[in-house]
Amino acid sequence: MKGLGTNNSCSHGGDMLAYLYSEMAGEEREVFEVHLADCGTCIDDFAELSQSRYPVYEWKRTQFDPLPTPRVVIPFETPGSISLLDQIRRAFSFRPTLAFGGLGAAMITVVIAGYLILSSTSGDTEVAREVEPSASPTRALVVPSTPSVDATTQERIEVAVRNERPTVVRASTSAKSPAPKPKSARQPKRDDSIPVMSSIEEEDDDSLRLADIFEEIGTSE
Amino acid sequence: MYKDLADEQLVELAAGDEPEAFGEIVRRWERKIFALCFGMLTREDEARDAAQETFIAAYRNAARFRGEAKVSSWLHRIAVNQCLTVKRRAKTRSEDFLDDESSESDRVFVAPLRYSPGSEAEQSERLRVVRQAVGSLPVDLRQVVVMKEFEEMTFQEISDTLELPLSTVKSRLYTALKQLKSKLDRLPVEVI
Ligand SMILES: [Zn+2]
């Protein structure tokens, strides 16, 4: 066989491997088969390669083909891995209106807080005391480190965070629980995804085939 | 949505803000990569681990995929590296008889076997010897055998994936089959 450093002297241009693996077609194949029928060297070479190939094919067919494709789980980024700060930052980056709303709420809070502070330092403790109980919600607006966020806004932010990357949430559930993700889409559809090993398939082909040779030498499956 | 995109586009998306695009890569390649790992490692459990780790490593390194190579080449490179890692790990546990071909194979091949086509035990022994013979091939030869037989790739696909000339791919497979022949010939019975 030409070009592959074989130990024979045949200089025929046929490609033994292409023929063996049925990657030779049409006229090229016919020409090669005519040569093969008359060339003892090539016949020996073909038989030898076939004898090496068949056990590997048998191994694959009997021990690999029946195996289901393992379920590959990719650890996509989970919501838990996103810090609170990032969540808020992302929410605002996606919802500018929320950012403005939050800014407005912060300004109002500062104004109210300033008013309260001024009125309490003005010496009128009576007023301050009166205001204190009912003002606790107002004071709560001053305390948090994220003063711009009132309860409603916070809720909207959470929704925004949840909605922001829905696929991440989906992916994480897939990674953690066995059922959710539409794995059916990922289940192997072998017939679709795997090319047929045409050289082994039964075909209407009466040429010299691997299977024929094995039959001749008395091997059966 | 992702089905119409090329592998390279999917990896680009996964590296960006759409990690789920990588799911399509997994769906497209999981069987082939599992086949590659199975053929390279010859054991199902190890092949599962290697395939899983291949995709995780690929996903984590998606940002480094520059598109100068094909995704198939990239995945195959990662997979072969994962196989070698798994094999090394197995070797340290000194469980992998395939790595100990010199001593084990001699012992196995010396034992006379009576060939009987219908015998399950015989087939099982035959397959064990074949696994051993394939497992003892040099990695570059073994990979071509596995890509051809297990992944059922054409010579051109192997050539593209390994980024090797077609003639080199065929030459490697030819050499591999010849080496297999001599390994299998050491059996005192016919193995076909
Ligand atoms: Zn010839």
XYZ file of C-alpha atoms and ligand atoms in Angstrom:
414
model
C 0.000 0.000 0.000
C 1.427 3.281 -1.044
C 2.514 5.936 1.365
C 2.131 4.181 4.673
C 5.422 2.444 4.901
C 4.053 -1.019 4.536
C 6.221 -4.038 4.472
C 5.114 -5.043 1.044
C 6.315 -3.995 -2.319
C 2.981 -3.272 -3.860
C 2.918 0.193 -5.304
C -0.713 0.249 -6.140
C -2.225 3.595 -5.331
C -5.219 2.201 -3.553
C -5.827 3.318 -0.018
C -6.217 0.236 2.072
C -7.502 2.026 5.143
C -10.012 4.068 3.214
C -11.251 0.829 1.728
C -11.255 -1.003 5.039
C -13.319 1.724 6.675
C -15.605 2.226 3.691
C -14.391 5.699 2.969
C -13.725 4.867 -0.606
C -16.533 5.003 -3.088
C -17.440 4.872 -6.723
C -14.868 4.332 -9.370
C -11.964 4.516 -6.981
C -13.400 1.646 -5.038
C -14.005 -0.437 -8.124
C -10.473 0.104 -9.322
C -9.082 -0.837 -5.962
C -11.163 -3.994 -5.767
C -9.974 -5.092 -9.150
C -6.436 -4.704 -7.912
C -7.166 -6.367 -4.612
C -8.550 -9.437 -6.309
C -5.234 -10.004 -8.046
C -2.662 -8.789 -5.553
C -1.647 -11.315 -2.949
C 0.333 -8.732 -1.038
C -2.634 -6.425 -0.668
C -4.924 -9.300 0.240
C -2.555 -10.302 3.019
C -2.328 -6.724 4.191
C -6.082 -6.323 4.153
C -6.588 -9.541 6.090
C -4.056 -8.508 8.669
C -5.576 -5.082 9.213
C -9.040 -6.594 9.381
C -7.945 -9.073 11.987
C -6.688 -6.237 14.126
C -9.681 -4.128 13.574
C -12.409 -6.638 14.231
C -11.668 -7.297 17.939
C -11.692 -3.559 18.606
C -14.982 -3.238 16.801
C -16.348 -6.202 18.755
C -15.217 -4.645 22.007
C -16.906 -1.387 21.156
C -20.117 -3.037 19.998
C -20.530 -5.335 22.969
C -19.198 -3.230 25.809
C -19.540 0.393 24.833
C -22.630 0.658 22.660
C -25.028 -0.585 25.356
C -23.765 1.988 27.853
C -25.949 5.015 28.429
C -24.256 8.352 27.998
C -23.350 9.620 31.445
C -25.245 12.637 32.667
C -22.775 15.464 32.548
C -23.452 18.110 35.165
C -21.914 21.493 34.631
C -21.642 23.591 37.784
C -23.101 26.757 36.357
C -22.899 29.844 38.520
C -25.518 29.636 41.255
C -27.475 32.547 42.741
C -25.953 31.750 46.115
C -22.554 32.505 44.762
C -23.568 36.080 43.961
C -22.970 38.481 46.801
C -25.755 40.738 48.044
C -23.835 43.748 46.847
C -23.539 42.214 43.398
C -27.212 41.367 43.371
C -28.131 44.949 44.114
C -25.590 46.276 41.679
C -26.929 43.994 38.970
C -30.510 44.887 39.757
C -29.758 48.545 39.393
C -27.745 48.033 36.299
C -30.736 46.369 34.709
C -33.374 48.708 36.111
C -32.280 52.338 35.909
C -35.724 53.406 37.104
C -35.103 51.504 40.301
C -31.824 53.273 40.706
C -33.485 56.649 40.358
C -36.280 55.570 42.686
C -33.736 54.444 45.234
C -31.849 57.695 44.899
C -35.053 59.639 45.396
C -35.948 57.589 48.469
C -32.490 58.222 49.869
C -32.831 61.967 49.373
C -36.238 62.007 51.044
C -34.809 59.972 53.903
C -31.943 62.390 54.341
C -34.336 65.349 54.367
C -36.585 63.732 56.957
C -33.622 62.656 59.059
C -32.198 66.156 58.875
C -35.511 67.584 59.940
C -35.736 65.191 62.880
C -32.204 65.928 63.981
C -32.730 69.650 63.734
C -36.013 69.514 65.619
C -34.527 67.314 68.372
C -31.544 69.612 68.845
C -33.759 72.681 68.922
C -34.496 71.959 72.601
C -38.112 71.013 72.151
C -37.849 67.568 73.783
C -41.596 67.419 74.220
C -42.077 67.355 70.434
C -39.255 64.934 70.001
C -40.760 62.569 72.528
C -44.098 62.813 70.853
C -42.652 62.098 67.492
C -40.403 59.264 68.631
C -42.867 56.355 68.889
C -44.671 57.014 65.672
C -41.438 57.900 63.923
C -39.743 54.587 64.344
C -40.480 53.509 60.781
C -38.992 56.780 59.609
C -35.914 56.259 61.696
C -35.582 52.805 60.241
C -35.054 54.487 56.924
C -32.020 56.266 58.288
C -30.327 53.300 59.849
C -29.740 50.777 57.061
C -26.571 50.917 55.112
C -28.721 50.793 52.002
C -30.918 53.723 52.875
C -32.278 54.060 49.420
C -34.153 50.799 49.678
C -37.564 50.740 51.248
C -39.531 47.546 51.590
C -41.327 47.827 48.291
C -38.198 48.736 46.424
C -36.312 45.887 48.071
C -38.991 43.505 46.949
C -38.740 44.807 43.414
C -34.993 44.457 43.528
C -35.281 40.877 44.631
C -37.628 40.165 41.801
C -35.234 41.877 39.468
C -32.356 39.789 40.774
C -34.386 36.667 40.402
C -35.405 37.605 36.905
C -32.126 38.921 35.817
C -30.477 35.635 34.919
C -33.202 33.080 34.838
C -30.958 30.581 33.160
C -28.532 30.634 36.033
C -31.300 29.710 38.405
C -32.432 26.963 36.113
C -28.959 25.656 35.690
C -28.365 25.524 39.392
C -31.484 23.556 40.042
C -30.376 21.184 37.394
C -27.090 20.760 39.100
C -28.585 20.182 42.505
C -31.643 18.113 41.908
C -31.864 15.180 39.607
C -35.090 16.056 37.889
C -35.745 19.658 36.887
C -33.692 20.684 33.883
C -35.188 19.489 30.631
C -32.578 16.834 30.431
C -34.557 15.020 27.844
C -33.063 17.429 25.387
C -29.648 16.332 26.453
C -30.333 12.642 26.608
C -28.425 10.847 23.942
C -30.183 10.486 20.704
C -27.637 8.138 19.385
C -29.173 7.768 16.010
C -28.987 11.502 15.502
C -25.637 12.234 16.919
C -23.560 9.257 16.042
C -22.489 8.519 12.540
C -23.202 5.061 11.308
C -20.224 2.858 10.891
C -21.059 2.097 7.344
C -18.313 -0.399 6.928
C -19.952 -2.730 9.386
C -23.538 -2.168 8.466
C -25.229 -4.700 6.301
C -25.460 -3.233 2.879
C -26.365 -4.346 -0.535
C -22.799 -4.624 -1.409
C -21.190 -7.701 -2.743
C -17.649 -6.481 -2.640
C -14.976 -7.976 -0.473
C -15.977 -7.026 3.022
C -14.531 -7.353 6.467
C -17.444 -9.492 7.578
C -16.993 -11.828 4.640
C -13.437 -12.463 5.524
C -14.345 -13.233 9.088
C -16.993 -15.622 7.979
C -14.511 -17.345 5.809
C -12.139 -17.852 8.638
C -14.845 -19.309 10.734
C -15.635 -16.543 13.123
C -19.135 -15.901 14.218
C -20.532 -13.486 16.710
C -32.237 28.695 20.040
C -28.693 27.397 20.304
C -29.139 24.541 17.914
C -28.358 26.623 14.870
C -25.169 28.066 16.245
C -21.687 26.754 15.555
C -19.688 25.219 18.380
C -17.344 28.166 18.425
C -20.214 30.642 18.798
C -21.657 28.632 21.664
C -18.393 28.636 23.559
C -18.126 32.372 23.031
C -21.607 32.867 24.465
C -20.869 30.563 27.391
C -17.744 32.550 28.154
C -19.843 35.676 28.160
C -23.163 36.067 29.834
C -24.923 32.917 28.651
C -23.511 29.918 30.489
C -26.442 27.791 29.403
C -25.096 27.910 25.840
C -22.542 25.416 27.041
C -25.370 22.952 27.583
C -25.658 22.653 23.835
C -21.942 21.918 23.568
C -22.381 19.152 26.119
C -25.381 17.771 24.288
C -23.494 17.702 21.007
C -20.299 16.181 22.265
C -21.011 14.120 25.380
C -21.411 10.791 23.605
C -18.292 11.220 21.523
C -16.193 12.418 24.402
C -17.485 9.553 26.530
C -16.567 7.185 23.697
C -13.104 8.671 23.474
C -12.604 8.357 27.223
C -13.946 4.820 27.235
C -11.617 3.744 24.468
C -8.641 5.485 25.999
C -9.241 4.269 29.533
C -11.034 0.993 28.747
C -13.086 1.287 31.924
C -16.564 2.665 32.197
C -16.257 4.248 35.622
C -13.057 6.033 34.738
C -14.471 7.081 31.394
C -17.468 8.649 33.105
C -15.211 10.608 35.433
C -12.960 11.737 32.637
C -15.874 12.813 30.440
C -17.456 14.748 33.279
C -14.191 16.443 34.136
C -13.534 17.225 30.502
C -16.704 19.270 30.191
C -16.237 20.983 33.526
C -12.684 21.942 32.604
C -13.866 23.153 29.212
C -16.660 25.198 30.752
C -14.359 26.796 33.274
C -11.850 27.626 30.575
C -14.372 28.772 28.010
C -13.097 32.317 28.311
C -9.659 31.152 27.226
C -10.995 29.590 24.071
C -9.870 32.040 21.449
C -11.432 30.427 18.478
C -8.111 29.807 16.788
C -8.813 26.112 17.093
C -11.956 24.134 16.515
C -14.046 23.279 19.528
C -13.695 19.606 18.629
C -9.895 19.909 18.775
C -10.071 21.792 22.029
C -12.422 19.270 23.657
C -10.365 16.313 22.446
C -7.195 17.813 23.836
C -8.832 18.395 27.192
C -10.329 14.908 27.158
C -7.048 13.187 26.422
C -5.398 15.167 29.191
C -8.181 14.194 31.566
C -7.765 10.556 30.554
C -4.063 10.717 31.274
C -4.793 12.317 34.623
C -7.351 9.676 35.503
C -4.954 6.968 34.432
C -2.150 8.402 36.501
C -4.492 8.561 39.461
C -5.499 4.954 38.913
C -1.891 3.954 38.621
C -1.053 5.426 41.963
C -3.794 3.266 43.357
C -2.036 0.437 41.525
C -5.281 -0.946 40.286
C -4.911 -0.425 36.607
C -3.692 -3.646 35.131
C -3.636 -2.071 31.689
C -0.627 -0.048 32.638
C 1.237 -3.116 33.641
C 1.180 -4.757 30.295
C 4.614 -6.312 30.380
C 4.019 -8.600 33.299
C 0.286 -9.071 33.132
C 0.073 -9.638 29.418
C 2.748 -12.284 29.427
C 0.895 -14.189 32.041
C -2.404 -13.856 30.230
C -1.084 -14.746 26.829
C 0.736 -17.826 27.973
C -2.424 -19.414 29.307
C -3.785 -21.675 26.608
C -7.352 -20.956 25.662
C -9.747 -23.164 23.853
C -11.500 -21.123 21.276
C -15.199 -21.721 21.087
C -17.206 -19.076 19.345
C -20.294 -19.566 21.445
C -18.581 -19.329 24.784
C -19.311 -16.246 26.799
C -16.270 -16.807 28.903
C -14.162 -17.024 25.817
C -15.573 -13.806 24.422
C -15.057 -12.099 27.720
C -11.454 -13.213 27.822
C -10.959 -12.191 24.220
C -12.323 -8.725 24.922
C -10.168 -8.370 27.962
C -7.107 -9.119 25.887
C -8.185 -6.627 23.232
C -8.699 -3.916 25.838
C -5.305 -4.679 27.158
C -3.711 -4.559 23.734
C -5.351 -1.241 22.854
C -4.516 0.138 26.274
C -0.877 -0.665 25.740
C -0.593 1.294 22.497
C 1.231 4.620 22.652
C -1.229 7.424 23.348
C -1.035 9.019 19.905
C -1.746 5.709 18.177
C -4.417 4.706 20.667
C -6.214 7.992 20.244
C -6.551 7.518 16.495
C -7.849 3.974 16.935
C -10.396 5.171 19.469
C -11.504 8.132 17.396
C -11.994 5.868 14.414
C -13.685 2.936 16.108
C -15.431 4.444 19.106
C -16.210 7.933 17.920
C -16.756 6.660 14.396
C -15.119 9.684 12.865
C -13.987 9.817 9.260
C -10.313 10.201 8.488
C -10.964 13.778 7.464
C -12.729 14.545 10.747
C -9.866 13.051 12.720
C -7.434 15.038 10.633
C -9.342 18.254 11.321
C -9.740 17.529 15.008
C -6.142 16.600 15.636
C -4.938 19.233 13.206
C -2.772 16.673 11.490
C -2.370 15.873 7.808
C -4.667 13.162 6.542
C -1.670 11.031 5.646
C -0.398 11.202 9.224
C -3.752 10.092 10.580
C -3.833 7.111 8.257
C -0.243 6.301 8.962
C -0.915 6.283 12.691
C -3.945 4.072 12.343
C -2.059 1.726 10.069
C 0.798 1.475 12.537
C -1.634 1.019 15.400
C -3.431 -1.841 13.682
C -0.128 -3.502 12.854
C 1.003 -3.211 16.448
C -2.317 -4.576 17.631
C -1.915 -7.485 15.305
C 1.405 -8.434 16.784
C 0.048 -8.065 20.320
C -2.982 -10.156 19.525
C -0.874 -12.724 17.713
C 0.729 -13.525 20.991
C -2.499 -15.169 21.939
C -2.270 -18.897 21.534
C -5.732 -18.901 20.023
C -7.371 -16.974 17.286
C -8.824 -13.772 18.580
C -11.074 -13.027 15.689
Zn -1.361 -4.655 -4.087
